[in-house]
C-alpha cells in the first residue's frame, strides 16, 4: 500500500504565494510520474502540473509562469510552488503519484486533497 500525505494549503490573499508538498511512503520499487490536480466547487478535477522522474514538467496553460512543480526523489516528495495566486485558483488540490511496484506494475494513487482559498 502507498500513503500520500499532503500539506501546505490554506488561506492566502490575491497575489500571494503558497507551497504545497506531497510525500509518498509505503511498499514500492520506485516512483514514476508525480503531479498535482485541482477541483473547484461545481467543476471537474483538472490538471495543474506533472513532473517525470527525470524532472520534465507539464503545466496547464492557466498556470504557466505562475506555478512551479519540483520533486525530491530521495524523499519521494513533490512540491507545487504557487505564486501570483488569483481567486479562481481556489480549489482542493490533489497530489497524484504513479508508483512502480516490485512486480513491475504501474499504479496511480491520489492524495486526500488540501484546500487552497484565495480571498481578500
Short mmCIF file of C-alpha atoms in Angstrom, two decimals:
data_model
loop_
_atom_site.label_atom_id
_atom_site.label_comp_id
_atom_site.label_asym_id
_atom_site.label_seq_id
_atom_site.Cartn_x
_atom_site.Cartn_y
_atom_site.Cartn_z
CA UNK A 1 0.00 0.00 0.00
CA UNK A 2 1.03 3.59 -0.62
CA UNK A 3 0.28 6.61 1.53
CA UNK A 4 0.34 10.17 0.28
CA UNK A 5 0.47 13.00 2.80
CA UNK A 6 -0.25 16.48 1.51
CA UNK A 7 0.42 19.74 3.29
CA UNK A 8 0.71 23.46 2.68
CA UNK A 9 -2.80 24.53 1.81
CA UNK A 10 -4.59 27.42 3.45
CA UNK A 11 -5.97 30.92 3.03
CA UNK A 12 -3.97 33.49 1.09
CA UNK A 13 -4.73 36.91 -0.34
CA UNK A 14 -4.79 37.52 -4.09
CA UNK A 15 -1.25 37.95 -5.36
CA UNK A 16 0.14 35.83 -2.57
CA UNK A 17 2.03 32.55 -2.62
CA UNK A 18 1.69 29.05 -1.22
CA UNK A 19 3.82 25.93 -1.40
CA UNK A 20 2.18 22.53 -1.38
CA UNK A 21 4.01 19.32 -0.52
CA UNK A 22 3.10 15.69 -1.04
CA UNK A 23 5.18 12.91 0.48
CA UNK A 24 4.76 9.30 -0.61
CA UNK A 25 5.56 6.33 1.58
CA UNK A 26 4.89 2.63 1.52
CA UNK A 27 6.00 -0.52 -0.19
CA UNK A 28 7.00 0.14 -3.80
CA UNK A 29 10.06 -0.12 -6.03
CA UNK A 30 10.15 3.46 -7.28
CA UNK A 31 8.04 6.44 -8.23
CA UNK A 32 7.48 7.38 -11.83
CA UNK A 33 5.41 10.48 -12.57
CA UNK A 34 4.11 12.84 -9.88
CA UNK A 35 1.63 15.62 -10.26
CA UNK A 36 -0.99 17.96 -8.95
CA UNK A 37 -4.63 18.33 -9.93
CA UNK A 38 -7.32 20.57 -8.54
CA UNK A 39 -11.07 20.64 -8.23
CA UNK A 40 -13.10 23.78 -7.65
CA UNK A 41 -16.68 23.64 -6.35
CA UNK A 42 -19.06 22.55 -9.08
CA UNK A 43 -16.26 21.81 -11.51
CA UNK A 44 -14.42 18.74 -12.70
CA UNK A 45 -10.96 17.86 -11.49
CA UNK A 46 -8.33 19.39 -13.76
CA UNK A 47 -4.62 19.06 -14.34
CA UNK A 48 -2.34 21.59 -12.69
CA UNK A 49 1.11 20.18 -13.42
CA UNK A 50 3.06 16.96 -13.71
CA UNK A 51 6.72 16.05 -13.41
CA UNK A 52 8.54 12.93 -14.55
CA UNK A 53 11.25 11.15 -12.62
CA UNK A 54 13.73 12.93 -14.85
CA UNK A 55 12.10 16.27 -13.95
CA UNK A 56 10.42 17.01 -17.25
CA UNK A 57 7.38 19.13 -16.50
CA UNK A 58 3.98 19.80 -17.99
CA UNK A 59 1.61 22.59 -16.95
CA UNK A 60 -1.95 23.59 -17.67
CA UNK A 61 -1.91 26.79 -19.69
CA UNK A 62 -3.51 28.91 -16.97
CA UNK A 63 -0.74 28.00 -14.50
CA UNK A 64 2.26 28.56 -16.74
CA UNK A 65 4.53 31.26 -15.42
CA UNK A 66 2.85 31.35 -12.01
CA UNK A 67 3.27 27.79 -10.70
CA UNK A 68 6.40 25.67 -10.41
CA UNK A 69 6.50 21.92 -9.81
CA UNK A 70 9.54 20.12 -8.43
CA UNK A 71 10.39 16.86 -6.75
CA UNK A 72 12.91 15.33 -4.39
CA UNK A 73 13.38 11.72 -5.43
CA UNK A 74 15.32 10.90 -2.26
CA UNK A 75 12.35 12.00 -0.17
CA UNK A 76 9.64 10.73 -2.55
CA UNK A 77 8.14 14.19 -2.36
CA UNK A 78 6.62 16.51 -4.93
CA UNK A 79 6.17 20.24 -4.43
CA UNK A 80 3.96 22.86 -6.03
CA UNK A 81 5.05 26.47 -5.64
CA UNK A 82 2.14 28.74 -6.43
CA UNK A 83 2.77 32.45 -6.97
CA UNK A 84 0.56 35.35 -8.02
CA UNK A 85 -2.47 33.49 -6.80
CA UNK A 86 -5.90 34.51 -8.03
CA UNK A 87 -9.36 33.92 -6.56
CA UNK A 88 -10.02 31.48 -9.40
CA UNK A 89 -7.19 29.30 -8.07
CA UNK A 90 -9.40 28.46 -5.09
CA UNK A 91 -9.88 24.70 -5.09
CA UNK A 92 -8.98 21.45 -3.42
CA UNK A 93 -5.55 20.44 -4.69
CA UNK A 94 -4.81 16.74 -5.07
CA UNK A 95 -1.47 15.02 -5.36
CA UNK A 96 -1.22 12.15 -7.86
CA UNK A 97 1.65 9.69 -7.84
CA UNK A 98 2.42 6.78 -10.16
CA UNK A 99 4.43 4.11 -8.38
CA UNK A 100 6.25 1.17 -9.82
CA UNK A 101 5.53 -1.92 -7.77
CA UNK A 102 8.09 -4.67 -7.25
CA UNK A 103 6.04 -6.75 -9.71
CA UNK A 104 6.75 -4.14 -12.38
CA UNK A 105 3.17 -2.96 -12.38
CA UNK A 106 2.43 0.79 -12.55
CA UNK A 107 -0.26 2.02 -10.15
CA UNK A 108 -1.55 5.57 -9.58
CA UNK A 109 -2.58 6.91 -6.19
CA UNK A 110 -4.37 10.07 -5.09
CA UNK A 111 -3.75 12.16 -2.00
CA UNK A 112 -6.56 13.21 0.30
CA UNK A 113 -6.55 16.77 -1.01
CA UNK A 114 -5.60 20.08 0.54
CA UNK A 115 -7.79 23.18 0.42
CA UNK A 116 -6.44 26.38 -1.08
CA UNK A 117 -8.51 29.54 -0.66
CA UNK A 118 -7.52 32.76 -2.37
CA UNK A 119 -9.52 35.64 -0.99
CA UNK A 120 -9.13 39.13 0.39
#
